[in-house]
Structure formats: C-alpha cells, structure tokens
Short mmCIF file of C-alpha atoms in Angstrom, two decimals:
data_model
loop_
_atom_site.label_atom_id
_atom_site.label_comp_id
_atom_site.label_asym_id
_atom_site.label_seq_id
_atom_site.Cartn_x
_atom_site.Cartn_y
_atom_site.Cartn_z
CA UNK A 1 76.40 136.18 36.50
CA UNK A 2 78.42 138.51 38.68
CA UNK A 3 81.90 139.32 37.39
CA UNK A 4 84.46 141.51 39.16
CA UNK A 5 88.00 142.08 37.97
CA UNK A 6 89.06 145.20 39.92
CA UNK A 7 90.88 143.17 42.55
CA UNK A 8 90.96 139.38 42.94
CA UNK A 9 88.88 137.70 40.22
CA UNK A 10 85.25 137.09 41.18
CA UNK A 11 82.84 135.18 38.92
CA UNK A 12 79.77 133.66 40.47
CA UNK A 13 76.28 132.43 39.68
CA UNK A 14 73.71 132.60 42.47
CA UNK A 15 76.54 133.18 44.97
CA UNK A 16 78.41 130.06 43.76
CA UNK A 17 81.94 130.77 42.55
CA UNK A 18 82.95 129.45 39.14
CA UNK A 19 86.56 130.62 39.42
CA UNK A 20 88.91 127.63 39.04
CA UNK A 21 91.91 127.19 41.31
CA UNK A 22 94.25 126.11 38.50
CA UNK A 23 96.26 129.00 37.05
CA UNK A 24 95.67 128.63 33.31
CA UNK A 25 91.90 128.01 33.37
CA UNK A 26 91.70 131.04 35.66
CA UNK A 27 93.60 133.05 33.04
CA UNK A 28 91.11 131.98 30.38
CA UNK A 29 88.15 133.00 32.54
CA UNK A 30 89.77 136.34 33.39
CA UNK A 31 90.36 137.23 29.74
CA UNK A 32 86.82 136.23 28.78
CA UNK A 33 85.44 138.22 31.73
CA UNK A 34 87.32 141.37 30.73
CA UNK A 35 85.76 141.07 27.27
CA UNK A 36 82.32 139.91 28.42
CA UNK A 37 79.89 139.73 25.53
CA UNK A 38 82.70 139.89 22.97
CA UNK A 39 84.49 137.12 21.11
CA UNK A 40 88.00 136.37 22.34
CA UNK A 41 89.79 134.56 19.56
CA UNK A 42 91.52 131.24 20.03
CA UNK A 43 94.80 132.82 18.91
CA UNK A 44 94.49 135.51 21.60
CA UNK A 45 93.81 132.90 24.27
CA UNK A 46 96.76 130.77 23.12
CA UNK A 47 99.04 133.81 23.15
CA UNK A 48 97.87 134.72 26.66
CA UNK A 49 98.51 131.22 27.98
CA UNK A 50 101.80 130.33 26.27
CA UNK A 51 103.18 133.40 24.50
CA UNK A 52 105.67 132.64 21.74
CA UNK A 53 106.25 129.04 22.81
CA UNK A 54 102.91 127.18 22.72
CA UNK A 55 103.19 123.40 22.99
CA UNK A 56 101.99 121.28 20.08
CA UNK A 57 98.99 120.29 22.18
CA UNK A 58 98.01 123.89 23.02
CA UNK A 59 94.70 124.02 21.05
CA UNK A 60 93.53 120.74 22.57
CA UNK A 61 94.60 121.88 26.04
CA UNK A 62 92.64 125.11 25.61
CA UNK A 63 89.54 123.07 24.76
CA UNK A 64 90.11 121.10 27.96
CA UNK A 65 90.17 124.35 29.95
CA UNK A 66 86.91 125.47 28.29
CA UNK A 67 85.28 122.15 29.24
CA UNK A 68 86.49 122.54 32.82
CA UNK A 69 85.00 126.03 33.02
CA UNK A 70 81.71 124.80 31.59
CA UNK A 71 81.56 122.02 34.17
CA UNK A 72 81.93 124.61 36.91
CA UNK A 73 79.20 126.68 35.28
CA UNK A 74 76.92 123.63 35.05
CA UNK A 75 77.37 122.95 38.77
CA UNK A 76 76.56 126.56 39.65
CA UNK A 77 73.57 126.71 37.29
CA UNK A 78 72.00 123.52 38.60
CA UNK A 79 69.91 120.97 36.68
CA UNK A 80 66.78 123.13 36.43
CA UNK A 81 68.40 126.20 34.88
CA UNK A 82 66.88 127.51 31.65
CA UNK A 83 70.33 128.38 30.31
CA UNK A 84 73.04 125.79 30.06
CA UNK A 85 76.80 126.26 30.46
CA UNK A 86 77.25 126.56 26.69
CA UNK A 87 74.81 129.48 26.73
CA UNK A 88 77.00 131.28 29.25
CA UNK A 89 80.42 130.33 27.87
CA UNK A 90 79.57 130.32 24.18
CA UNK A 91 81.50 128.97 21.24
CA UNK A 92 81.67 131.60 18.52
CA UNK A 93 83.34 131.71 15.12
CA UNK A 94 87.06 131.85 15.80
CA UNK A 95 86.83 131.83 19.58
CA UNK A 96 84.70 132.03 22.71
CA UNK A 97 82.54 134.60 24.49
CA UNK A 98 81.26 134.92 28.04
CA UNK A 99 77.61 135.99 28.13
CA UNK A 100 77.25 137.99 31.33
CA UNK A 101 73.91 139.52 32.22
CA UNK A 102 74.66 142.98 33.58
CA UNK A 103 77.87 145.04 33.68
CA UNK A 104 81.06 143.90 35.36
CA UNK A 105 82.79 146.21 37.82
CA UNK A 106 85.30 147.40 35.20
CA UNK A 107 82.50 148.58 32.92
CA UNK A 108 80.74 150.33 35.80
CA UNK A 109 84.01 151.94 36.90
CA UNK A 110 84.65 153.33 33.44
CA UNK A 111 81.07 154.66 33.20
CA UNK A 112 81.26 156.43 36.58
CA UNK A 113 84.78 157.70 35.91
CA UNK A 114 83.84 159.18 32.54
CA UNK A 115 80.73 160.81 34.01
CA UNK A 116 82.74 162.24 36.90
CA UNK A 117 85.44 163.69 34.68
CA UNK A 118 82.80 165.20 32.39
CA UNK A 119 81.10 166.80 35.40
CA UNK A 120 84.45 168.21 36.54
CA UNK A 121 85.15 169.75 33.13
CA UNK A 122 81.67 171.30 33.13
CA UNK A 123 82.18 172.83 36.59
CA UNK A 124 79.85 170.52 38.54
CA UNK A 125 82.54 169.92 41.12
CA UNK A 126 80.48 168.38 43.91
CA UNK A 127 78.79 165.96 41.50
CA UNK A 128 82.20 165.08 40.04
CA UNK A 129 83.58 164.31 43.50
CA UNK A 130 80.65 162.00 44.31
CA UNK A 131 80.87 160.12 40.99
CA UNK A 132 84.64 159.69 41.15
CA UNK A 133 84.53 158.51 44.77
CA UNK A 134 81.93 155.92 43.70
CA UNK A 135 84.08 154.83 40.76
CA UNK A 136 87.24 154.36 42.80
CA UNK A 137 85.36 152.53 45.58
CA UNK A 138 84.83 149.66 43.12
CA UNK A 139 88.54 148.81 43.29
CA UNK A 140 89.39 146.09 45.82
CA UNK A 141 93.09 145.94 44.97
CA UNK A 142 95.20 145.61 41.80
CA UNK A 143 93.16 144.37 38.85
CA UNK A 144 93.14 140.54 38.67
CA UNK A 145 95.41 140.41 41.70
CA UNK A 146 95.19 136.60 41.99
CA UNK A 147 95.49 135.76 38.28
CA UNK A 148 98.65 134.80 36.41
CA UNK A 149 99.18 137.53 33.80
CA UNK A 150 100.17 136.86 30.20
CA UNK A 151 100.55 139.31 27.34
CA UNK A 152 96.88 139.97 26.62
CA UNK A 153 95.97 140.40 30.28
CA UNK A 154 98.98 142.64 30.85
CA UNK A 155 97.68 145.07 28.22
CA UNK A 156 94.27 145.11 29.90
CA UNK A 157 95.53 145.50 33.46
CA UNK A 158 97.90 148.32 32.47
CA UNK A 159 95.02 150.08 30.69
CA UNK A 160 92.79 149.71 33.75
CA UNK A 161 95.51 151.01 36.08
CA UNK A 162 96.10 154.05 33.87
CA UNK A 163 92.35 154.72 33.86
CA UNK A 164 92.29 154.38 37.66
CA UNK A 165 95.13 156.88 38.04
CA UNK A 166 93.31 159.32 35.75
CA UNK A 167 90.16 159.00 37.83
CA UNK A 168 92.19 159.43 41.02
CA UNK A 169 93.81 162.63 39.70
CA UNK A 170 90.39 164.00 38.78
CA UNK A 171 88.87 163.05 42.15
CA UNK A 172 91.66 164.76 44.05
CA UNK A 173 91.29 167.86 41.86
CA UNK A 174 87.55 167.92 42.60
CA UNK A 175 88.15 167.54 46.33
CA UNK A 176 90.78 170.28 46.25
CA UNK A 177 88.30 172.62 44.57
CA UNK A 178 85.86 171.82 47.37
CA UNK A 179 88.40 172.95 49.97
CA UNK A 180 89.29 169.48 51.28
CA UNK A 181 93.05 169.99 51.04
CA UNK A 182 93.74 169.17 54.71
CA UNK A 183 91.93 165.84 54.46
CA UNK A 184 93.94 164.98 51.33
CA UNK A 185 97.41 165.49 52.81
CA UNK A 186 97.93 161.91 54.01
CA UNK A 187 96.69 160.38 50.76
CA UNK A 188 98.76 162.73 48.60
CA UNK A 189 101.91 162.11 50.66
CA UNK A 190 101.50 158.36 50.17
CA UNK A 191 100.81 158.77 46.44
CA UNK A 192 103.89 160.95 45.98
CA UNK A 193 106.01 158.25 47.63
CA UNK A 194 104.47 155.56 45.41
CA UNK A 195 104.88 157.64 42.23
CA UNK A 196 108.10 159.64 42.69
CA UNK A 197 108.07 160.99 39.10
CA UNK A 198 104.35 161.80 38.85
CA UNK A 199 104.19 165.58 38.45
CA UNK A 200 100.43 165.97 38.90
CA UNK A 201 100.47 164.18 42.26
CA UNK A 202 103.38 166.31 43.45
CA UNK A 203 101.67 169.50 42.25
CA UNK A 204 98.53 168.56 44.15
CA UNK A 205 100.58 167.80 47.28
CA UNK A 206 102.45 171.12 47.00
CA UNK A 207 99.20 173.05 46.69
CA UNK A 208 97.58 171.17 49.59
CA UNK A 209 100.59 171.86 51.82
CA UNK A 210 100.57 175.55 50.88
CA UNK A 211 96.87 175.86 51.65
CA UNK A 212 97.48 174.20 55.02
CA UNK A 213 99.99 176.92 55.91
CA UNK A 214 103.11 174.85 55.17
CA UNK A 215 104.81 176.63 52.25
CA UNK A 216 108.31 175.48 53.23
CA UNK A 217 107.19 171.86 53.05
CA UNK A 218 105.62 172.53 49.65
CA UNK A 219 108.91 173.98 48.39
CA UNK A 220 110.76 170.95 49.77
CA UNK A 221 108.47 168.64 47.79
CA UNK A 222 109.32 170.57 44.62
CA UNK A 223 113.07 170.30 45.23
CA UNK A 224 112.80 166.57 45.94
CA UNK A 225 110.85 166.00 42.72
CA UNK A 226 113.26 168.15 40.71
CA UNK A 227 116.26 166.18 41.96
CA UNK A 228 114.49 162.91 41.16
CA UNK A 229 113.59 164.04 37.63
CA UNK A 230 117.14 165.19 36.92
CA UNK A 231 118.65 162.00 38.35
CA UNK A 232 116.27 159.53 36.69
CA UNK A 233 115.31 161.27 33.43
CA UNK A 234 117.79 164.14 33.01
CA UNK A 235 114.79 166.49 32.85
CA UNK A 236 113.74 169.65 34.64
CA UNK A 237 110.18 169.89 36.01
CA UNK A 238 107.54 170.97 33.51
CA UNK A 239 106.78 174.64 32.92
CA UNK A 240 103.46 174.15 34.70
CA UNK A 241 105.17 172.86 37.85
CA UNK A 242 107.81 175.59 37.71
CA UNK A 243 105.02 178.20 37.61
CA UNK A 244 103.43 176.64 40.70
CA UNK A 245 106.83 176.73 42.44
CA UNK A 246 107.26 180.42 41.61
CA UNK A 247 103.71 181.19 42.77
CA UNK A 248 104.44 179.58 46.14
CA UNK A 249 107.70 181.53 46.48
CA UNK A 250 105.91 184.85 46.02
CA UNK A 251 102.83 183.78 48.04
CA UNK A 252 100.57 184.52 45.09
CA UNK A 253 97.00 185.16 46.36
CA UNK A 254 95.63 183.03 43.53
CA UNK A 255 96.91 179.99 45.43
CA UNK A 256 94.38 180.53 48.19
CA UNK A 257 91.75 177.83 48.56
CA UNK A 258 88.24 178.38 47.21
CA UNK A 259 85.54 178.59 49.86
CA UNK A 260 84.60 175.00 50.81
CA UNK A 261 80.96 176.00 51.26
CA UNK A 262 80.46 177.47 47.78
CA UNK A 263 77.21 176.17 46.34
CA UNK A 264 77.28 174.13 43.14
CA UNK A 265 77.61 176.38 40.13
CA UNK A 266 78.41 179.57 42.08
CA UNK A 267 81.63 181.45 41.44
CA UNK A 268 84.15 181.17 44.30
CA UNK A 269 85.55 184.29 45.92
CA UNK A 270 88.98 183.48 44.43
CA UNK A 271 89.63 181.51 41.29
CA UNK A 272 90.00 177.85 42.39
CA UNK A 273 93.55 177.11 41.38
CA UNK A 274 94.42 173.51 40.66
CA UNK A 275 97.71 172.03 39.48
CA UNK A 276 96.28 171.86 35.94
CA UNK A 277 95.62 175.61 35.90
CA UNK A 278 98.94 176.85 37.24
#
C-alpha cells in the first residue's frame, strides 16, 4: 500500500485510491497513515474528530468510518487478494492500526533528512546536499493539504513542518558551502519574505548577497530584520547575527565564499563561513 502525506493525502493499493471524499473518514485515514504500523487509540481518534465536544454517538460513528474505509480497501484489494481489508486496517487492543508494507513518504523524508544533516556535520558537504535535496523533493505541498485538521493531526503537521524547515536550513547551508550562493538568492529572498522573523534565513540571505557583491543589500536586510524584531518581539538580533552584520561592515575576508570546485573532504582555501559559524 502506497501512503503519502507530504502534500495532499495519497493512499492507494495497486494504483486504486482508498482515500474517502468525506472529511471525517479522511481524517481517520490520515491519522492512521501518519502512524502506520502503530496502534492509534480510539480516544485519540475521537479527540481528533470531535475535540472536547464529542456527540453521544461518537464511538459508534467512528466504527462506521472504519467500516467505510475497509469497504474501500476491499474494493481496491479485489476478491482474490490474500490479505483482506481487516488485515490492512487492523483492530488492535484499544484502537486501530494501518498495516502498510514499505515506508510512507514522511518516514523516507525523515531518514534522508537525518542522513543529510549527519553528513553535513561530518563535513561531507556534497553528499549532504544530495541527500537533503532528495528529502525535500518528497514534499508536494503542505502536509495533508486536503485533510481537515484536528488536534492530533495539528501536532503531527506542525512537527513535520518544523522538520522540513530544519532540513531546508541544512540544505541551504550545504549549498552555500559549495559556492552556490548566486543560485540561492531567489529562494532565500522568498523565504525571508515568508518568514520575516527567521534569523537563520536572513543570515543566509545576507551572506549570499555579500558573496554576490551586494554588501549594501545585505546590510539593508539586516536593518529590516532588526526593525521587525524590535517591533514584533521587542528584541534585538542575536549576537550571532550582529557579528555577521559587523563582519559585512568591515568586509572581513572570512566572509569570502569557499571554492565551489573543492573536492569532497579537502580543505577550502578560506574557511567556509556559514551563518551558524559567524
């Protein structure tokens, strides 16, 4: 069974979709898919569907949704299948579990992202860039973009988005170390607009602008972020960002880009400065 949650929900058997059109059964399937192979308790499912105000008939209604999902599974499996719908959507003590053969895209994303960030920490920058590009390519849009979100799914989608942003930061850092700052300018400009208080994104944009011969623009980005932080949070930029600002003002040679053609594992001519190291 193919399950994808990094974008609109996809769940299919032999290219036949089992995703229901009704909102609440779709919620049930999404929560089971995110925890594939694990038991999702009845109480968690009820809380996801109705929050603090479940109707008296909520447990019976949940059972109806499970039956509807199993009917869709039975249709997709066909009459000659070795496994039946109850083998795929299993009843377990206290709840239900979706038995999915193979990883879903969220699991694969987290595996690639973790491997990429480990490679980056160990100095295998080119490998890190490849792994993190592969991880982020699995995203087709916001997680569960076409699913109604309750409390349990909100926790999961927020966690996935935070993980995506961490992978994105690491991928940009890897690409910066590889000398790809010019190619990153458009992406970083858009990210800074989307995340006006995100210091790491702004630091990466400032460094990319400086390395592209645009120090005045880099300083302007700093001032814009500083004003936003003071206005919204009554905070000054972090010490790390202030050090980057001062380094740009004095045209510190350490800001120069590493050679983009440096072979994996070789020391660059100048220390590859990234926002995290300023």
